[in-house]
Amino acid sequence: MTRLDLLELDAIPDEYHYLFTDDYLGDRHIFRVWAHNPEVLEATLEYLNTLYDQLTSRTKELVILTVARARGARYEWHQHIDIARNKGVATEEMRAIGGWDFSSFEDTEFVLLQYAEAVAMGEVTDQIHAALETAYDPAEIVAIGLLVDFYVGLCNYVASVELSFEGGEFVGWTPTDETITELFG
């Protein structure tokens, strides 16, 4: 049971209804909880969109999945399994991240995943940071670090309100193609 109500559209001030269209946020539980404070929701989305614009969609999703796995954040993992498959992340890659095996990724993404995990766990070493610098420029490193930081906080927040999954059961850390299709279509 979610600790804060999932607001219905009619309980949200009219000037924020645009946020809940299918073209923008849709009907995800996280946003219906954040709608208790629509100004914060709107400002947070502006910040996130600025970060998202700094990275490719695939890079963004690889980072988010890695953070979710590192933090054991089932809600974020579940949500981003659905999102990532439309952003160029293959199911096998999701299963690799979920199974803690980055070895199948090419060098640039391998170091990205190592870095995202290290930042999420507060364990960045000079070696990991130096490896990241060989693959990403300073602006990208800032965006990656801040994206990880945002999602660590979000994972903690989601746990604090005990947010429920859309569509029922948890997809799992190493989901089958059949499970993904069953849950997300």
PDB file of C-alpha atoms in Angstrom:
ATOM      1  CA  MET A   1       0.000   0.000   0.000  1.00  0.00           C
ATOM      2  CA  THR A   2       1.434   3.351  -1.049  1.00  0.00           C
ATOM      3  CA  ARG A   3       1.917   5.712   1.906  1.00  0.00           C
ATOM      4  CA  LEU A   4       0.698   8.722  -0.105  1.00  0.00           C
ATOM      5  CA  ASP A   5      -2.423   8.585  -2.223  1.00  0.00           C
ATOM      6  CA  LEU A   6      -2.077   8.283  -5.976  1.00  0.00           C
ATOM      7  CA  LEU A   7      -3.889  11.429  -7.032  1.00  0.00           C
ATOM      8  CA  GLU A   8      -6.448  11.313  -9.802  1.00  0.00           C
ATOM      9  CA  LEU A   9      -6.326  14.022 -12.450  1.00  0.00           C
ATOM     10  CA  ASP A  10      -9.362  15.847 -11.017  1.00  0.00           C
ATOM     11  CA  ALA A  11      -7.447  16.312  -7.715  1.00  0.00           C
ATOM     12  CA  ILE A  12      -4.533  18.025  -9.465  1.00  0.00           C
ATOM     13  CA  PRO A  13      -4.724  21.759 -10.279  1.00  0.00           C
ATOM     14  CA  ASP A  14      -5.771  22.340 -13.896  1.00  0.00           C
ATOM     15  CA  GLU A  15      -2.558  24.152 -14.857  1.00  0.00           C
ATOM     16  CA  TYR A  16      -0.619  20.916 -14.289  1.00  0.00           C
ATOM     17  CA  HIS A  17      -2.885  18.579 -16.265  1.00  0.00           C
ATOM     18  CA  TYR A  18      -0.582  18.852 -19.288  1.00  0.00           C
ATOM     19  CA  LEU A  19       1.989  16.844 -17.332  1.00  0.00           C
ATOM     20  CA  PHE A  20      -0.298  13.812 -17.248  1.00  0.00           C
ATOM     21  CA  THR A  21      -1.026  13.413 -20.938  1.00  0.00           C
ATOM     22  CA  ASP A  22       0.078  10.229 -22.693  1.00  0.00           C
ATOM     23  CA  ASP A  23       2.526  12.340 -24.708  1.00  0.00           C
ATOM     24  CA  TYR A  24       4.273  13.526 -21.560  1.00  0.00           C
ATOM     25  CA  LEU A  25       4.124  11.515 -18.321  1.00  0.00           C
ATOM     26  CA  GLY A  26       1.099   9.333 -18.736  1.00  0.00           C
ATOM     27  CA  ASP A  27      -0.214   7.584 -15.653  1.00  0.00           C
ATOM     28  CA  ARG A  28       2.875   6.375 -13.760  1.00  0.00           C
ATOM     29  CA  HIS A  29       2.432   6.111 -10.005  1.00  0.00           C
ATOM     30  CA  ILE A  30       5.530   8.141  -9.168  1.00  0.00           C
ATOM     31  CA  PHE A  31       4.105  11.226 -10.844  1.00  0.00           C
ATOM     32  CA  ARG A  32       0.674  10.773  -9.263  1.00  0.00           C
ATOM     33  CA  VAL A  33       2.364  10.802  -5.839  1.00  0.00           C
ATOM     34  CA  TRP A  34       4.554  13.799  -6.717  1.00  0.00           C
ATOM     35  CA  ALA A  35       1.394  15.610  -7.817  1.00  0.00           C
ATOM     36  CA  HIS A  36       0.731  16.335  -4.130  1.00  0.00           C
ATOM     37  CA  ASN A  37       3.283  19.090  -4.745  1.00  0.00           C
ATOM     38  CA  PRO A  38       2.843  20.013  -8.427  1.00  0.00           C
ATOM     39  CA  GLU A  39       5.346  22.871  -8.347  1.00  0.00           C
ATOM     40  CA  VAL A  40       8.081  20.484  -7.214  1.00  0.00           C
ATOM     41  CA  LEU A  41       6.972  17.922  -9.802  1.00  0.00           C
ATOM     42  CA  GLU A  42       7.177  20.490 -12.591  1.00  0.00           C
ATOM     43  CA  ALA A  43      10.573  21.850 -11.458  1.00  0.00           C
ATOM     44  CA  THR A  44      11.986  18.341 -11.022  1.00  0.00           C
ATOM     45  CA  LEU A  45      10.904  17.379 -14.518  1.00  0.00           C
ATOM     46  CA  GLU A  46      12.551  20.514 -15.924  1.00  0.00           C
ATOM     47  CA  TYR A  47      15.809  19.582 -14.161  1.00  0.00           C
ATOM     48  CA  LEU A  48      15.594  15.962 -15.333  1.00  0.00           C
ATOM     49  CA  ASN A  49      14.884  16.969 -18.915  1.00  0.00           C
ATOM     50  CA  THR A  50      17.976  19.185 -18.845  1.00  0.00           C
ATOM     51  CA  LEU A  51      20.065  16.205 -17.679  1.00  0.00           C
ATOM     52  CA  TYR A  52      18.432  13.869 -20.191  1.00  0.00           C
ATOM     53  CA  ASP A  53      19.261  16.267 -23.026  1.00  0.00           C
ATOM     54  CA  GLN A  54      22.975  15.906 -22.209  1.00  0.00           C
ATOM     55  CA  LEU A  55      23.075  12.150 -22.852  1.00  0.00           C
ATOM     56  CA  THR A  56      21.770   9.746 -25.450  1.00  0.00           C
ATOM     57  CA  SER A  57      18.556   7.939 -24.548  1.00  0.00           C
ATOM     58  CA  ARG A  58      20.434   4.648 -24.434  1.00  0.00           C
ATOM     59  CA  THR A  59      23.150   6.026 -22.134  1.00  0.00           C
ATOM     60  CA  LYS A  60      20.529   7.512 -19.836  1.00  0.00           C
ATOM     61  CA  GLU A  61      18.656   4.215 -19.559  1.00  0.00           C
ATOM     62  CA  LEU A  62      21.819   2.183 -18.981  1.00  0.00           C
ATOM     63  CA  VAL A  63      22.710   4.520 -16.125  1.00  0.00           C
ATOM     64  CA  ILE A  64      19.227   4.394 -14.591  1.00  0.00           C
ATOM     65  CA  LEU A  65      19.039   0.594 -14.790  1.00  0.00           C
ATOM     66  CA  THR A  66      22.470   0.303 -13.195  1.00  0.00           C
ATOM     67  CA  VAL A  67      21.507   2.637 -10.352  1.00  0.00           C
ATOM     68  CA  ALA A  68      18.242   0.782  -9.788  1.00  0.00           C
ATOM     69  CA  ARG A  69      20.075  -2.550  -9.634  1.00  0.00           C
ATOM     70  CA  ALA A  70      22.857  -1.215  -7.401  1.00  0.00           C
ATOM     71  CA  ARG A  71      20.305   0.209  -4.962  1.00  0.00           C
ATOM     72  CA  GLY A  72      17.968  -2.792  -5.129  1.00  0.00           C
ATOM     73  CA  ALA A  73      15.248  -0.387  -6.259  1.00  0.00           C
ATOM     74  CA  ARG A  74      12.563  -2.628  -7.689  1.00  0.00           C
ATOM     75  CA  TYR A  75      10.133   0.148  -8.695  1.00  0.00           C
ATOM     76  CA  GLU A  76      12.708   2.056 -10.764  1.00  0.00           C
ATOM     77  CA  TRP A  77      14.042  -1.169 -12.307  1.00  0.00           C
ATOM     78  CA  HIS A  78      10.521  -2.265 -13.214  1.00  0.00           C
ATOM     79  CA  GLN A  79       9.652   1.112 -14.762  1.00  0.00           C
ATOM     80  CA  HIS A  80      12.848   1.395 -16.740  1.00  0.00           C
ATOM     81  CA  ILE A  81      12.735  -2.136 -18.118  1.00  0.00           C
ATOM     82  CA  ASP A  82       9.643  -0.931 -19.965  1.00  0.00           C
ATOM     83  CA  ILE A  83      11.212   2.412 -20.939  1.00  0.00           C
ATOM     84  CA  ALA A  84      14.705   1.137 -21.847  1.00  0.00           C
ATOM     85  CA  ARG A  85      13.519  -1.419 -24.368  1.00  0.00           C
ATOM     86  CA  ASN A  86      12.233   1.479 -26.486  1.00  0.00           C
ATOM     87  CA  LYS A  87      15.521   3.374 -26.113  1.00  0.00           C
ATOM     88  CA  GLY A  88      17.864   0.840 -27.691  1.00  0.00           C
ATOM     89  CA  VAL A  89      18.638  -1.366 -24.693  1.00  0.00           C
ATOM     90  CA  ALA A  90      18.219  -5.041 -25.561  1.00  0.00           C
ATOM     91  CA  THR A  91      16.600  -7.472 -23.158  1.00  0.00           C
ATOM     92  CA  GLU A  92      19.869  -9.419 -22.937  1.00  0.00           C
ATOM     93  CA  GLU A  93      21.622  -6.231 -21.824  1.00  0.00           C
ATOM     94  CA  MET A  94      18.992  -5.590 -19.163  1.00  0.00           C
ATOM     95  CA  ARG A  95      19.427  -9.145 -17.904  1.00  0.00           C
ATOM     96  CA  ALA A  96      23.213  -8.635 -17.834  1.00  0.00           C
ATOM     97  CA  ILE A  97      22.847  -5.518 -15.669  1.00  0.00           C
ATOM     98  CA  GLY A  98      20.293  -7.263 -13.478  1.00  0.00           C
ATOM     99  CA  GLY A  99      22.682 -10.195 -13.086  1.00  0.00           C
ATOM    100  CA  TRP A 100      25.677  -7.953 -12.234  1.00  0.00           C
ATOM    101  CA  ASP A 101      27.570  -8.914 -15.408  1.00  0.00           C
ATOM    102  CA  PHE A 102      28.802  -5.949 -17.447  1.00  0.00           C
ATOM    103  CA  SER A 103      31.291  -8.026 -19.455  1.00  0.00           C
ATOM    104  CA  SER A 104      29.168  -8.161 -22.618  1.00  0.00           C
ATOM    105  CA  PHE A 105      29.202  -4.367 -23.026  1.00  0.00           C
ATOM    106  CA  GLU A 106      31.747  -2.628 -25.225  1.00  0.00           C
ATOM    107  CA  ASP A 107      34.468  -0.672 -23.402  1.00  0.00           C
ATOM    108  CA  THR A 108      32.756   2.742 -23.346  1.00  0.00           C
ATOM    109  CA  GLU A 109      29.553   1.346 -21.893  1.00  0.00           C
ATOM    110  CA  PHE A 110      31.389  -1.065 -19.595  1.00  0.00           C
ATOM    111  CA  VAL A 111      33.136   1.827 -17.867  1.00  0.00           C
ATOM    112  CA  LEU A 112      29.871   3.818 -17.823  1.00  0.00           C
ATOM    113  CA  LEU A 113      28.139   0.988 -15.962  1.00  0.00           C
ATOM    114  CA  GLN A 114      31.055   0.582 -13.547  1.00  0.00           C
ATOM    115  CA  TYR A 115      31.037   4.307 -12.862  1.00  0.00           C
ATOM    116  CA  ALA A 116      27.252   4.484 -12.385  1.00  0.00           C
ATOM    117  CA  GLU A 117      27.399   1.589  -9.936  1.00  0.00           C
ATOM    118  CA  ALA A 118      30.342   3.126  -8.063  1.00  0.00           C
ATOM    119  CA  VAL A 119      28.659   6.533  -7.759  1.00  0.00           C
ATOM    120  CA  ALA A 120      25.392   4.899  -6.643  1.00  0.00           C
ATOM    121  CA  MET A 121      27.235   3.019  -3.909  1.00  0.00           C
ATOM    122  CA  GLY A 122      29.533   5.918  -2.955  1.00  0.00           C
ATOM    123  CA  GLU A 123      32.625   3.959  -4.021  1.00  0.00           C
ATOM    124  CA  VAL A 124      34.208   5.836  -6.935  1.00  0.00           C
ATOM    125  CA  THR A 125      37.933   5.170  -7.172  1.00  0.00           C
ATOM    126  CA  ASP A 126      40.562   7.154  -9.056  1.00  0.00           C
ATOM    127  CA  GLN A 127      40.873   4.198 -11.447  1.00  0.00           C
ATOM    128  CA  ILE A 128      37.159   4.135 -12.305  1.00  0.00           C
ATOM    129  CA  HIS A 129      37.049   7.900 -12.742  1.00  0.00           C
ATOM    130  CA  ALA A 130      40.151   7.894 -14.950  1.00  0.00           C
ATOM    131  CA  ALA A 131      38.641   5.159 -17.122  1.00  0.00           C
ATOM    132  CA  LEU A 132      35.470   7.217 -17.511  1.00  0.00           C
ATOM    133  CA  GLU A 133      37.525  10.239 -18.585  1.00  0.00           C
ATOM    134  CA  THR A 134      38.913   8.247 -21.522  1.00  0.00           C
ATOM    135  CA  ALA A 135      35.400   7.689 -22.878  1.00  0.00           C
ATOM    136  CA  TYR A 136      33.386  10.767 -21.897  1.00  0.00           C
ATOM    137  CA  ASP A 137      34.063  14.484 -21.876  1.00  0.00           C
ATOM    138  CA  PRO A 138      33.790  16.559 -18.676  1.00  0.00           C
ATOM    139  CA  ALA A 139      30.275  17.836 -19.488  1.00  0.00           C
ATOM    140  CA  GLU A 140      29.045  14.275 -19.977  1.00  0.00           C
ATOM    141  CA  ILE A 141      30.715  13.159 -16.741  1.00  0.00           C
ATOM    142  CA  VAL A 142      28.877  15.909 -14.860  1.00  0.00           C
ATOM    143  CA  ALA A 143      25.561  14.863 -16.422  1.00  0.00           C
ATOM    144  CA  ILE A 144      26.190  11.171 -15.709  1.00  0.00           C
ATOM    145  CA  GLY A 145      27.132  11.844 -12.090  1.00  0.00           C
ATOM    146  CA  LEU A 146      24.144  14.086 -11.463  1.00  0.00           C
ATOM    147  CA  LEU A 147      21.794  11.598 -13.147  1.00  0.00           C
ATOM    148  CA  VAL A 148      23.099   8.842 -10.868  1.00  0.00           C
ATOM    149  CA  ASP A 149      22.740  11.113  -7.863  1.00  0.00           C
ATOM    150  CA  PHE A 150      19.175  12.022  -8.789  1.00  0.00           C
ATOM    151  CA  TYR A 151      18.149   8.393  -9.207  1.00  0.00           C
ATOM    152  CA  VAL A 152      19.800   7.331  -5.931  1.00  0.00           C
ATOM    153  CA  GLY A 153      17.650   9.921  -4.189  1.00  0.00           C
ATOM    154  CA  LEU A 154      14.591   8.873  -6.162  1.00  0.00           C
ATOM    155  CA  CYS A 155      15.143   5.230  -5.253  1.00  0.00           C
ATOM    156  CA  ASN A 156      15.258   6.207  -1.580  1.00  0.00           C
ATOM    157  CA  TYR A 157      12.138   8.349  -1.911  1.00  0.00           C
ATOM    158  CA  VAL A 158      10.169   5.621  -3.708  1.00  0.00           C
ATOM    159  CA  ALA A 159      11.072   3.195  -0.915  1.00  0.00           C
ATOM    160  CA  SER A 160       9.982   5.721   1.718  1.00  0.00           C
ATOM    161  CA  VAL A 161       6.461   5.994   0.264  1.00  0.00           C
ATOM    162  CA  GLU A 162       6.258   2.271  -0.598  1.00  0.00           C
ATOM    163  CA  LEU A 163       5.213   2.986  -4.157  1.00  0.00           C
ATOM    164  CA  SER A 164       3.389   0.121  -5.837  1.00  0.00           C
ATOM    165  CA  PHE A 165       4.081  -1.169  -9.335  1.00  0.00           C
ATOM    166  CA  GLU A 166       1.858  -0.403 -12.262  1.00  0.00           C
ATOM    167  CA  GLY A 167       0.560  -3.611 -13.763  1.00  0.00           C
ATOM    168  CA  GLY A 168       1.007  -5.865 -10.766  1.00  0.00           C
ATOM    169  CA  GLU A 169       4.039  -8.051 -10.128  1.00  0.00           C
ATOM    170  CA  PHE A 170       7.731  -7.145 -10.245  1.00  0.00           C
ATOM    171  CA  VAL A 171       9.338  -7.930 -13.605  1.00  0.00           C
ATOM    172  CA  GLY A 172      12.413  -9.457 -11.910  1.00  0.00           C
ATOM    173  CA  TRP A 173      16.117  -8.633 -12.079  1.00  0.00           C
ATOM    174  CA  THR A 174      16.726 -10.954 -15.046  1.00  0.00           C
ATOM    175  CA  PRO A 175      13.357 -10.979 -16.794  1.00  0.00           C
ATOM    176  CA  THR A 176      12.466 -13.283 -19.642  1.00  0.00           C
ATOM    177  CA  ASP A 177      11.179 -11.895 -22.920  1.00  0.00           C
ATOM    178  CA  GLU A 178       7.829 -13.522 -22.122  1.00  0.00           C
ATOM    179  CA  THR A 179       7.570 -11.779 -18.739  1.00  0.00           C
ATOM    180  CA  ILE A 180       8.383  -8.408 -20.279  1.00  0.00           C
ATOM    181  CA  THR A 181       5.780  -8.906 -23.008  1.00  0.00           C
ATOM    182  CA  GLU A 182       3.196 -10.084 -20.490  1.00  0.00           C
ATOM    183  CA  LEU A 183       3.702  -7.085 -18.187  1.00  0.00           C
ATOM    184  CA  PHE A 184       4.337  -4.329 -20.713  1.00  0.00           C
ATOM    185  CA  GLY A 185       2.897  -5.524 -24.016  1.00  0.00           C
TER     186      GLY A 185
END
